[in-house]
Coordinates of C-alpha atoms in Angstrom, one line a residue:
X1 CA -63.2 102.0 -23.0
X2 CA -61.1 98.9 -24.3
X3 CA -59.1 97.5 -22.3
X4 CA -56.8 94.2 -23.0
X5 CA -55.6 91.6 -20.4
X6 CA -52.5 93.5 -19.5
X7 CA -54.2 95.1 -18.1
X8 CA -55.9 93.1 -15.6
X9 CA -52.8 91.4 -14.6
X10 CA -51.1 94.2 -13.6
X11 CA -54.1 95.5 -11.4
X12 CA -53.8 98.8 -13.2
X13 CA -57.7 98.0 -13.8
X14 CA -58.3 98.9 -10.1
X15 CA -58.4 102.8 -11.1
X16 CA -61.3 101.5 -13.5
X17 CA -63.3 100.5 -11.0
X18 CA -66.8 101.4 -11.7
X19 CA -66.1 102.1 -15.3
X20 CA -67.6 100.9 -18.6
X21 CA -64.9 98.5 -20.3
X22 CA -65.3 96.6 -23.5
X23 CA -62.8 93.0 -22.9
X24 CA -62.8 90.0 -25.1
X25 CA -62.0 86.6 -23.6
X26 CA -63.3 83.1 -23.0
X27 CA -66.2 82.1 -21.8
X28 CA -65.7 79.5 -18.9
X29 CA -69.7 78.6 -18.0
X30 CA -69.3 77.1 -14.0
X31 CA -72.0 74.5 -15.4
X32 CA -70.9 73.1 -18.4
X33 CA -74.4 71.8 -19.2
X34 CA -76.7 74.5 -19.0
X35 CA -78.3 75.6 -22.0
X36 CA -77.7 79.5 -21.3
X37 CA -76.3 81.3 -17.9
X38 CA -76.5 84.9 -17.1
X39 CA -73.2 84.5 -14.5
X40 CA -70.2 82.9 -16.1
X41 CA -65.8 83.4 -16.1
X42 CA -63.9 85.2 -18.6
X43 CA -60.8 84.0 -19.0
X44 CA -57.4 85.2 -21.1
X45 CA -56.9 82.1 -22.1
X46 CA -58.8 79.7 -23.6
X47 CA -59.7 76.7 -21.4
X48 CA -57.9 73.4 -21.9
X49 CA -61.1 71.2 -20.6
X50 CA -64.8 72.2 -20.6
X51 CA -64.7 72.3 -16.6
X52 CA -61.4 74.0 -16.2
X53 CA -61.6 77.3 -13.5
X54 CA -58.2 79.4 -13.5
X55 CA -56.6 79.4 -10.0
X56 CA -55.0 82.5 -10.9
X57 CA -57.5 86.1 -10.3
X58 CA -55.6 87.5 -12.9
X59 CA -56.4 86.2 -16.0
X60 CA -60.0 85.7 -15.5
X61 CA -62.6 87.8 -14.2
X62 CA -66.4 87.0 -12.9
X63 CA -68.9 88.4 -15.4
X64 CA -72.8 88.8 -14.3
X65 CA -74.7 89.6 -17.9
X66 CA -77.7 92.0 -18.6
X67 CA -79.7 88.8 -20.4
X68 CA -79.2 84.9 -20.1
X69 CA -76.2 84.2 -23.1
X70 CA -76.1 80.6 -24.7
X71 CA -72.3 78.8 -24.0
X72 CA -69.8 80.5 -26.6
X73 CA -67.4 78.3 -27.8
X74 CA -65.5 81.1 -29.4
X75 CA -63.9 84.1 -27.9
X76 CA -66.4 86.7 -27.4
X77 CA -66.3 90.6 -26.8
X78 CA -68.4 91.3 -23.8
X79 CA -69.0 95.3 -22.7
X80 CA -69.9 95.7 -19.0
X81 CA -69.1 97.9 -15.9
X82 CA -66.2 96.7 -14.2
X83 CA -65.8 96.4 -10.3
X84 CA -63.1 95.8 -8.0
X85 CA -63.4 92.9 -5.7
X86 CA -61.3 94.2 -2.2
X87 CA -62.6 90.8 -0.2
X88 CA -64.3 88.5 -2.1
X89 CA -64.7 84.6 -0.6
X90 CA -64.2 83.1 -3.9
X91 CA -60.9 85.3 -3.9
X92 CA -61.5 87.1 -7.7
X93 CA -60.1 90.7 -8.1
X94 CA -62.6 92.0 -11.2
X95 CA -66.3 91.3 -11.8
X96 CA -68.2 92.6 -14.9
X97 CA -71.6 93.3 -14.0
X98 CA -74.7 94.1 -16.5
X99 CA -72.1 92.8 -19.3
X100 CA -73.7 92.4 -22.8
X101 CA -72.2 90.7 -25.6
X102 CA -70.8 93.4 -28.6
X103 CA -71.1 90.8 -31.3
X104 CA -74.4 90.4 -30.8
X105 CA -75.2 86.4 -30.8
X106 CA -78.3 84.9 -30.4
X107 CA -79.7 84.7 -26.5
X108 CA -81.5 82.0 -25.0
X109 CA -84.1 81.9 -21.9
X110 CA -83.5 78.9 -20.6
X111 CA -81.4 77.4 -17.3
X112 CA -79.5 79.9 -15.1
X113 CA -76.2 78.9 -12.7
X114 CA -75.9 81.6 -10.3
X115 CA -73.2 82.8 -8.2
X116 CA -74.0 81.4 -4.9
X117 CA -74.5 78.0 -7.1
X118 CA -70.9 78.4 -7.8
X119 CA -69.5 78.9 -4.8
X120 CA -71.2 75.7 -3.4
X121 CA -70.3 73.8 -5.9
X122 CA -66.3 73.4 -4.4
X123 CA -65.2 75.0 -7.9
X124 CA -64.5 78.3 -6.6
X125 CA -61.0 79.7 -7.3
X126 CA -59.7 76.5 -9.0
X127 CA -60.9 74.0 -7.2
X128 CA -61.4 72.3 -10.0
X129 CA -58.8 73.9 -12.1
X130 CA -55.9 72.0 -14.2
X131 CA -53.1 73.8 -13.0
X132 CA -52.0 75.9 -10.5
X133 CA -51.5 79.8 -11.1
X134 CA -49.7 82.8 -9.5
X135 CA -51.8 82.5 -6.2
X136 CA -51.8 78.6 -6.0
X137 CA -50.0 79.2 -2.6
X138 CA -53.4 80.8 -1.6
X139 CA -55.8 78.3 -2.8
X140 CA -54.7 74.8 -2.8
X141 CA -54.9 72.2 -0.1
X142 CA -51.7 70.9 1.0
X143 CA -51.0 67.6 3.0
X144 CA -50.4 69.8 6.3
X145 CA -54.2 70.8 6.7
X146 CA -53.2 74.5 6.4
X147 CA -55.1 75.3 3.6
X148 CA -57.5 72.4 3.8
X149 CA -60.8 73.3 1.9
X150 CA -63.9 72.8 4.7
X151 CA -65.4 70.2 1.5
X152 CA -62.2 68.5 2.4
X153 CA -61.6 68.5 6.0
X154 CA -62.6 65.0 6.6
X155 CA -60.1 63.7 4.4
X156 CA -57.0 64.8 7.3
X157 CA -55.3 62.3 9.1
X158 CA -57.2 60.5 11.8
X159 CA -53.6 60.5 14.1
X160 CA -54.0 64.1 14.2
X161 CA -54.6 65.4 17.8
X162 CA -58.0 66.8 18.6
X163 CA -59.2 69.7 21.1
X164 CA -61.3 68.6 23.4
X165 CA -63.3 71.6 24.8
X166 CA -63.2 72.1 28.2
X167 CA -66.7 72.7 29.9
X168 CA -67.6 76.0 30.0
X169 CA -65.0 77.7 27.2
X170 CA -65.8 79.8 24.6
X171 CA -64.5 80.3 21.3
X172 CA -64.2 83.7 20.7
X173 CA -63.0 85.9 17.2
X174 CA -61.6 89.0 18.3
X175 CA -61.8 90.4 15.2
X176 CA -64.2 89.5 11.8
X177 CA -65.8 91.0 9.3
X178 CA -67.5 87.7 8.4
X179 CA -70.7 87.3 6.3
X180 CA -69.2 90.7 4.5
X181 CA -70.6 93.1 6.4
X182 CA -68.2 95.6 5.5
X183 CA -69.5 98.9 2.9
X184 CA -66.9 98.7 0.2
X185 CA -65.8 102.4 -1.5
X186 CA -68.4 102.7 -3.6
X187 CA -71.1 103.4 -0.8
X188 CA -73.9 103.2 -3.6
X189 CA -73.6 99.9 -4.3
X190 CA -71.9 98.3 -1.2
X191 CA -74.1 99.4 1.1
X192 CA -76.5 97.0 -1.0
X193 CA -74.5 94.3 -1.9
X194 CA -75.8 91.4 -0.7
X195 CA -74.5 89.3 2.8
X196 CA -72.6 85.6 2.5
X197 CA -73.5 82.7 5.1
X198 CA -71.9 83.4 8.1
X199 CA -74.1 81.0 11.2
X200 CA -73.6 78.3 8.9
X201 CA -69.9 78.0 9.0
X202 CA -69.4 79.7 12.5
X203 CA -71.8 76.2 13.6
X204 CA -70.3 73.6 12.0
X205 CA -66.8 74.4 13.1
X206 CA -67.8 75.7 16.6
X207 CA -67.4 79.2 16.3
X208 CA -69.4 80.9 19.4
X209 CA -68.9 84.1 19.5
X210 CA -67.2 87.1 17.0
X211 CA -66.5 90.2 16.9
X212 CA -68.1 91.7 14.2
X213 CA -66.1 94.5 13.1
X214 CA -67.7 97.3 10.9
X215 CA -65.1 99.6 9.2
X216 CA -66.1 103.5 8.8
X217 CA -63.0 104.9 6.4
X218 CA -63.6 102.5 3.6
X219 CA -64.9 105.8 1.5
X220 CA -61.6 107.6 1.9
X221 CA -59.1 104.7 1.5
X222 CA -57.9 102.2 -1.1
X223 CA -55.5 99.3 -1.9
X224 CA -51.9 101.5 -2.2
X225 CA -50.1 101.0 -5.5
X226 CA -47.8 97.5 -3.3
X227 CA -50.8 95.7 -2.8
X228 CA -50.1 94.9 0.7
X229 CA -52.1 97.6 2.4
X230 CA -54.7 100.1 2.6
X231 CA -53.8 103.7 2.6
X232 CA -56.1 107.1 2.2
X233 CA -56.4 109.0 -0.9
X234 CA -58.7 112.2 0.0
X235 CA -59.9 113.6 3.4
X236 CA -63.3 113.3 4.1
X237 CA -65.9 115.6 3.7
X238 CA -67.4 116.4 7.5
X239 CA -70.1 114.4 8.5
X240 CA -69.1 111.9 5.6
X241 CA -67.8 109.4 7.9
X242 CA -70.3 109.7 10.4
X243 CA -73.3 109.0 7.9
X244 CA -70.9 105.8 6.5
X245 CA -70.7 104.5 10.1
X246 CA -74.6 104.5 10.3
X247 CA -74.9 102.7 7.4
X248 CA -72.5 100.1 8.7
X249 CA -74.2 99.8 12.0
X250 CA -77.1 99.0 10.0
X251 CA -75.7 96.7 7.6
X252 CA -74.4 94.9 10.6
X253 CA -77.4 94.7 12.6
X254 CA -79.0 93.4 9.2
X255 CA -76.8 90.9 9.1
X256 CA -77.2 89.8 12.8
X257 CA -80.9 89.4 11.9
X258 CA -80.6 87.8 8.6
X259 CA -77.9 85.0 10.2
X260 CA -80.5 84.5 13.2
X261 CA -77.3 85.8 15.9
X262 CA -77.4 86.9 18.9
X263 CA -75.9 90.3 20.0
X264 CA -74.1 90.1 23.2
X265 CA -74.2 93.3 25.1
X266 CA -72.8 92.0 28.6
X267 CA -71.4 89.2 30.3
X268 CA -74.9 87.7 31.3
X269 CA -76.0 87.9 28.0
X270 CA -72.6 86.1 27.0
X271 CA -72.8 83.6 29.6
X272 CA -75.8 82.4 28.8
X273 CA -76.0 83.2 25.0
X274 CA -72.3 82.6 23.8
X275 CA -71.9 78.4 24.5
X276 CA -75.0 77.9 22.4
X277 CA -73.7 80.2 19.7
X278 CA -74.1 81.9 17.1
X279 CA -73.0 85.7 18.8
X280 CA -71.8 88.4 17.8
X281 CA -70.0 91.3 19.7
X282 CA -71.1 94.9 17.7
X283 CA -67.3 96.1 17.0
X284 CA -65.9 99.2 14.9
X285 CA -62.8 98.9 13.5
X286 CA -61.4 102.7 13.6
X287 CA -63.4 105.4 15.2
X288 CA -63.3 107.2 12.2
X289 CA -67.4 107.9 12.9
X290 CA -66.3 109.7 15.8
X291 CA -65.2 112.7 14.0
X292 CA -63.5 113.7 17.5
X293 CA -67.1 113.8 18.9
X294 CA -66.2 112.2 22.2
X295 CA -70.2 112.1 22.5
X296 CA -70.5 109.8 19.9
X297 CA -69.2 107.1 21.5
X298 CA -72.5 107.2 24.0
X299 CA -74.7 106.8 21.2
X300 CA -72.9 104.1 19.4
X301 CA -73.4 102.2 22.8
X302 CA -76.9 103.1 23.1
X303 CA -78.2 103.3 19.8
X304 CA -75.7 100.6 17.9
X305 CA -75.0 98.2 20.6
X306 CA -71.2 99.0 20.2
X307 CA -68.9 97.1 22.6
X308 CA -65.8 96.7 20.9
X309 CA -63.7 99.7 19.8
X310 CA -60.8 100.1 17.5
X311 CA -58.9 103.7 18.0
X312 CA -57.6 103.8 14.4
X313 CA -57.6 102.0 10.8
X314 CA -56.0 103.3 7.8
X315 CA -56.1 107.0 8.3
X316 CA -54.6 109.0 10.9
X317 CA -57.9 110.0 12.4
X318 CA -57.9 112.6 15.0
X319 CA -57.4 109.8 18.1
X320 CA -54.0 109.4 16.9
X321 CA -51.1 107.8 14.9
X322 CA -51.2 104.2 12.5
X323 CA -48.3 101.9 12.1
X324 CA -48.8 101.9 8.2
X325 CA -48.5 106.1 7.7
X326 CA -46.2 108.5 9.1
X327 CA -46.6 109.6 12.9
X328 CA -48.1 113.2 13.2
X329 CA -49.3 113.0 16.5
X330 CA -46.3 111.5 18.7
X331 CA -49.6 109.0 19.3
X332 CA -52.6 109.3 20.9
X333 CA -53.9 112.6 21.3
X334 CA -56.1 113.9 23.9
X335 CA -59.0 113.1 22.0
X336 CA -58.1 109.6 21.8
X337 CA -57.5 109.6 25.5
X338 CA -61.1 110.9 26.0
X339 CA -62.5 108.3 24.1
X340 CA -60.5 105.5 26.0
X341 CA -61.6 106.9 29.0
X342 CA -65.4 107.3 27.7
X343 CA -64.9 103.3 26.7
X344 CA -64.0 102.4 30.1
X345 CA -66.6 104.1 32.2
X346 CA -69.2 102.8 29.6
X347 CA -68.3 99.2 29.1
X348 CA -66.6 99.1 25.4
X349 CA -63.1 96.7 24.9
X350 CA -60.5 99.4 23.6
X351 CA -58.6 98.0 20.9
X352 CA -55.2 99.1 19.9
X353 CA -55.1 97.3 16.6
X354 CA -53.1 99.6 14.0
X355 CA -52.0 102.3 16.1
X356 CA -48.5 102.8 16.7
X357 CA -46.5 101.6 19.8
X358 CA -46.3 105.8 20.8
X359 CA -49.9 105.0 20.5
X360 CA -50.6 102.1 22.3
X361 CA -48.2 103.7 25.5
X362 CA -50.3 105.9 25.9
X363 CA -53.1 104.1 25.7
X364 CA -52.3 101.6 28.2
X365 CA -51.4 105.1 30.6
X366 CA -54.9 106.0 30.1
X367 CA -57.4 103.2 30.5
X368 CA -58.1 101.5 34.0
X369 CA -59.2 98.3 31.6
X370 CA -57.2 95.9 29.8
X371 CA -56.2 96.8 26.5
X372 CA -56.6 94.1 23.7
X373 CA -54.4 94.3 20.2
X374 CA -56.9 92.4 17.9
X375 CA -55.3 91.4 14.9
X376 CA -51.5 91.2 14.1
X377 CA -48.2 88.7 14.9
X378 CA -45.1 89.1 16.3
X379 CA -41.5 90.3 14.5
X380 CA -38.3 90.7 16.5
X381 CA -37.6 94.1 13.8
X382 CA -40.9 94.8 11.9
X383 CA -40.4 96.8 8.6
X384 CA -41.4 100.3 8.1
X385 CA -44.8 100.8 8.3
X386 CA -45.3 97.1 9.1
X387 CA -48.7 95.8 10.8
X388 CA -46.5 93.9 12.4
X389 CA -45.3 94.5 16.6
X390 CA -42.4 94.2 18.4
X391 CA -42.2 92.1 21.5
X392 CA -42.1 95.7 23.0
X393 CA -44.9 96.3 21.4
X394 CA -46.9 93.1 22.7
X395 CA -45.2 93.5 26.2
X396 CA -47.5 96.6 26.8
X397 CA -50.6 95.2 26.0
X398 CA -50.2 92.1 28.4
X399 CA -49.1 94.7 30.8
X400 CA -52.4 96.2 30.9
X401 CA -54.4 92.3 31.6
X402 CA -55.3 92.5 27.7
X403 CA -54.9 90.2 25.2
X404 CA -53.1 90.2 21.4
X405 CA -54.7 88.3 19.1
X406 CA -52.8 86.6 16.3
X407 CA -54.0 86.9 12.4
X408 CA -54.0 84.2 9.7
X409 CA -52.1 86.7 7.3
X410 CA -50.6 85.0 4.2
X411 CA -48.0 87.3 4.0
X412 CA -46.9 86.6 7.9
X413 CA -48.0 82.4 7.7
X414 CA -47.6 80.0 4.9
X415 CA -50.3 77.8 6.6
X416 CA -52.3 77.0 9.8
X417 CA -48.7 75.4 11.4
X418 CA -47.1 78.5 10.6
X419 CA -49.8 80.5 12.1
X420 CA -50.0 78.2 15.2
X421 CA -45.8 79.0 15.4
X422 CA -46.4 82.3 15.6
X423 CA -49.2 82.1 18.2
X424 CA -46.6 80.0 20.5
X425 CA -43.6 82.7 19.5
X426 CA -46.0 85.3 20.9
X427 CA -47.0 83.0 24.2
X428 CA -43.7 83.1 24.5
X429 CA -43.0 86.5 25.2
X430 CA -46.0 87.5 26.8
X431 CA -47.6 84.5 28.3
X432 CA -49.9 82.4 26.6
X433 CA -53.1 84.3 28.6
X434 CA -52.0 87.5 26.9
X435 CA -53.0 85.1 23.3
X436 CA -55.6 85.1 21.5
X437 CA -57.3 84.8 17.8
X438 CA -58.4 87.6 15.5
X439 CA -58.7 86.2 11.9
X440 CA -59.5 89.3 9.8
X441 CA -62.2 87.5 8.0
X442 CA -62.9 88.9 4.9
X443 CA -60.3 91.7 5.6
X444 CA -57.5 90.9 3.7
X445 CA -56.4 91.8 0.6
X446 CA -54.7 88.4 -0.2
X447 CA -56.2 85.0 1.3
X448 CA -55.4 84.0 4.6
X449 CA -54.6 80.8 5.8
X450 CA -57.8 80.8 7.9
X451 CA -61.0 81.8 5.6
X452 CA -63.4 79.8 6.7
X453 CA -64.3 78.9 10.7
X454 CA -65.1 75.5 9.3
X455 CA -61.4 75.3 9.8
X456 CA -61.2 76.4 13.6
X457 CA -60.5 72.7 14.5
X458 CA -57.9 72.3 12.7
X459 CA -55.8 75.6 13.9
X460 CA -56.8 73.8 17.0
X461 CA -55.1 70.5 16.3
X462 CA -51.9 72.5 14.7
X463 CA -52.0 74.5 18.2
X464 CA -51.3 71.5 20.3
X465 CA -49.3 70.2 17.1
X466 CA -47.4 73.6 18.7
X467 CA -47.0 72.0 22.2
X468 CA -50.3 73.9 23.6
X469 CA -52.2 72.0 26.5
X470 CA -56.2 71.4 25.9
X471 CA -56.6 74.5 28.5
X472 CA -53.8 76.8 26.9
X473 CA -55.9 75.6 23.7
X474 CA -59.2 77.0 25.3
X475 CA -57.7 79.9 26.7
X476 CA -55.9 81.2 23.4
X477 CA -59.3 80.5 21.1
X478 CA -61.7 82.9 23.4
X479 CA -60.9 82.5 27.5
X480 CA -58.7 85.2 27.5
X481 CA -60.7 87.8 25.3
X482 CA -64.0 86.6 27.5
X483 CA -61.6 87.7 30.5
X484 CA -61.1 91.1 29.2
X485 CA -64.5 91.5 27.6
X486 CA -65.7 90.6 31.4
X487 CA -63.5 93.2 33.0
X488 CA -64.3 95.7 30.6
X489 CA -68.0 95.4 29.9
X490 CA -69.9 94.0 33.2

C-alpha cells in the first residue's frame, strides 16, 4: 500500500498498523559517519544539516531495514511493515521495520548505529534538532528545569533548593510501567519486544521502590480517534484476557530479573530491601484478568507475587464503572466488592485509579484498608469523561487513610512547577499525607513532564519551590504510600 505523508500527520496511519506500506522520504542516518546503517529516520522533509533530527513525530518516522543500506543523499522509496509506537521513550509515533529500499541501490556491509546507540547518544526526539516542531512543548528543556533532559541536569541553578532525605524515607512510584513492561496490542510481537533500562535511571536519581504496573486490556483497547485516551474497540474473547495477564506477569517478572530488582512482597521485605533500592511492587493496572473470577485474585498473589491492584482501566470490566466511558453499573458491582474484600484479607493495595467516583464510594464502603487513587490531579469541574477528580472525589480516598497520587500529565502540567502546583492544590484539600506520586511512566500517549526518574530531584526541589517542608517532601514522594502498603499488606 502507498501511502504519502498526509498521512502520517494526521495519525490516520494508526489503522495501518501492522501493515505493508511503501513511503518515500529522507534518509536522516543518527551517525552521519557510518559507512552503512540498518536503523535510520525518514523524514518528509529533507534535512537542512547532516545531523539535523525533527522534534516533531509527525514528519518522520524510525525505520529498522532488512539489510545494512549505504547513506542516501537523495530521497528514497523504502517498503516496510509499519508499526504504531503507543509509548515509546524516544517519543516517535511510526516505525518501519524489515524496510527494504524499492529502487534498489547498492548495499554495503559495513558499520551499524543501532537504536539503543541512538537513544544514548542525547539525539533522541530533537535533541539535536534545528528547530522546534508541533511537540517542542514536550521535548525541549526550558530554563525552569521542568523539562530538563537527565544529560542536562547538572546544568540547573546551583540556588535551587535541594531535598535532603530524611533517614529512613522511601521514595516510592505508585504507579509505573517503566522499563516497558507493558504487552502492546499486537500480543505477537509485544510480548517480545525487547525491555529499556529501568535500575539504571531509578539509581541515579534515587528511585527506591515502584510499582510496576502490568496492563491486561491492551488487546481490546486503542488510542480513540481525540488522541487523548484509550477506549475499547471489541469485547474479548473468554479466557483472552486471562492468557494476556500471564503473559504480562511474566514479562514483568522478566524484567525484574533482567534489571537485577527486588520484588517486595511485605513490609519486612520492604524495610530491609526498599532504602537500598532497586524494588519493585508486582501491580496490575485493571483486573481485567480477573474475568469476574474472584478466585483469581489468590493465584495472582501466590503465583504472580501481586500486591497492588487496580479495579478498572479502559473498559468497563465486570468490577465496575471508568471515568472515561459511560456508567453501566451505578459503580462497583458486587463482584468488584468481592475482589476488594479478597484484597484486604490477602494483603493486596486496592487502587481506585479510573473508576468513577459512584465507584470509588463504594469502594471505600467496602474495604477495611485504605484506598489509594494512583495516578490522576485535581479539577474543581473535570470535563466529561475526564481522568481527572473532583475534590469530592479526592476527599473519599483520604477518608479511607489512602493516599492520591498526582501524575506528570502534559495535558494537566506544562512542567515539573506546574506539576508540583497541583500536588500542593491537592495537599490542600486533603492534607498533604493523603499525597503522593504516581508518574505513569511509559503510559501516556503524549510525553509527560516526568519521563525519566533521573529527574526525581528536581520535582523535589520544585516541591519545596511549592512551599513543602523536607518531611512533607518525604512524605509526598513514598511515606504515605509505605503507610498504606504497611496497613494493607503486613
Amino acid at each position: 500500500m502507498q501511502i504519502d505523508w498526509s498521512t502520517i500527520r494526521t495519525g490516520h496511519a494508526d489503522r495501518l498498523h501492522g501493515t505493508t506500506i511503501d513511503i518515500s522520504g529522507w534518509m536522516i542516518p543518527l551517525d552521519p559517519q557510518a559507512d552503512s546503517v540498518d536503523y535510520f529516520l525518514l523524514s518528509a522533509d529533507e534535512p537542512c544539516c547532516g545531523g539535523c533530527v525533527p522534534r516533531n513525530p509527525l514528519t518522520s518516522i524510525e525505520v529498522q531495514m532488512a539489510a545494512l543500506l549505504a547513506p542516501q543523499a537523495e530521497a528514497l522509496a523504502l517498503r516496510g511493515r509499519l508499526v504504531c509506537l503507543l509509548d515509546d521513550p524516544a517519543g516517535w509515533r511510526y516505525r518501519l521495520v524489515d524496510a527494504v529500499p524499492l529502487d534498489h541501490r547498492p548495499r554495503t556491509s559495513q558499520r551499524r548505529f543501532s537504536r539503543r546507540a541512538f537513544l544514548a547518544s542525547g539525539a533522541a526526539l530533537g535533541l539535536t534538532a534545528c528547530a522546534p516542531g508541533h511537540f517542542a512543548g514536550y521535548t525541549e528543556a526550558h530554563d525552569d528545569t521542568a523539562q530538563t533532559t537527565p544529560s542536562a541536569q547538572s546544568t540547573q541553578s546551583e540556588t535551587a533548593p535541594r531535598w535532603q532525605a530524611p533517614a529512613d524515607t522511601l521514595t516510592i512510584d505508585m504507579h509505573s510501567h517503566g522499563g516497558r513492561v507493558t504487552v502492546s496490542r499486537d500480543l505477537a510481537i509485544g510480548a517480545h519486544r525487547p525491555f529499556i533500562p529501568l535500575a539504571a535511571p531509578m539509581r541515579a536519581g534515587g528511585m527506591n521502590v515502584i510499582c510496576l504496573a502490568i496492563v491486561t486490556d491492551t488487546t481490546v483497547t486503542r488510542v480513540a480517534d481525540n488522541r487523548k485516551r484509550f477506549e475499547a474497540w471489541r469485547d474479548p474473547q473468554r479466557g483472552e484476557l486471562y492468557a494476556l495477564g500471564q503473559t504480562e506477569f511474566l514479562r514483568a517478572h522478566q524484567l525484574v530479573e533482567r534489571e537485577q530488582i527486588r520484588v517486595v512482597t511485605n513490609t519486612a521485605s520492604l524495610a530491609a530491601w526498599g532504602p537500598q533500592g532497586p524494588c519493585a511492587i508486582i501491580s496490575a493496572e485493571g483486573a481485567d484478568f480477573l474475568e469476574g473470577q474472584v478466585d483469581r485474585v489468590d493465584e495472582a498473589y501466590t503465583k504472580h507475587q501481586l500486591r497492588h491492584l487496580q479495579l478498572t482501566h479502559y473498559r468497563v470490566n465486570e468490577l465496575g464503572d471508568i471515568q472515561t466511558e459511560p456508567p453501566v453499573y451505578g459503580g462497583l458491582t458486587d463482584i468488584g466488592a468481592q475482589v476488594v474484600q479478597r484484597c484486604n484479607a490477602l494483603g493486596i493495595v486496592v487502587d481506585v485509579a479510573h473508576g468513577t467516583y459512584d465507584l470509588v464510594k463504594r469502594a471505600a464502603d467496602t474495604s477495611t484498608k485504605p484506598l489509594v487513587l494512583s495516578h490522576s490531579a485535581l479539577a474543581t469541574h473535570p470535563s466529561a469523561r475526564s481522568r481527572l477528580i473532583t475534590p469530592d472525589h479526592a476527599r473519599v480516598i483520604a477518608g479511607t487513610g489512602g493516599v492520591i497520587g498526582v501524575w506528570p500529565s502534559s495535558g494537566t502540567f506544562h512542567d515539573l512547577h506546574a506539576m508540583a502546583a497541583g500536588v500542593k492544590r491537592m495537599a490542600d484539600v486533603v492534607g498533604v499525607e493523603h499525597v503522593g506520586l504516581g508518574t505513569d511512566m511509559l503510559g501516556f500517549i503524549s510525553p509527560p513532564v516526568f519521563r525519566s526518574y533521573e529527574q526525581l530531584p528536581d520535582l523535589a526541589s520544585a516541591l519545596l519551590l511549592a512551599g513543602f517542608s523536607q518531611q512533607e517532601v518525604g512524605a509526598v514522594l513514598g511515606g504515605n504510600y509505605l503507610r498504606v502498603f504497611q496497613a494493607s499488606v503486613g
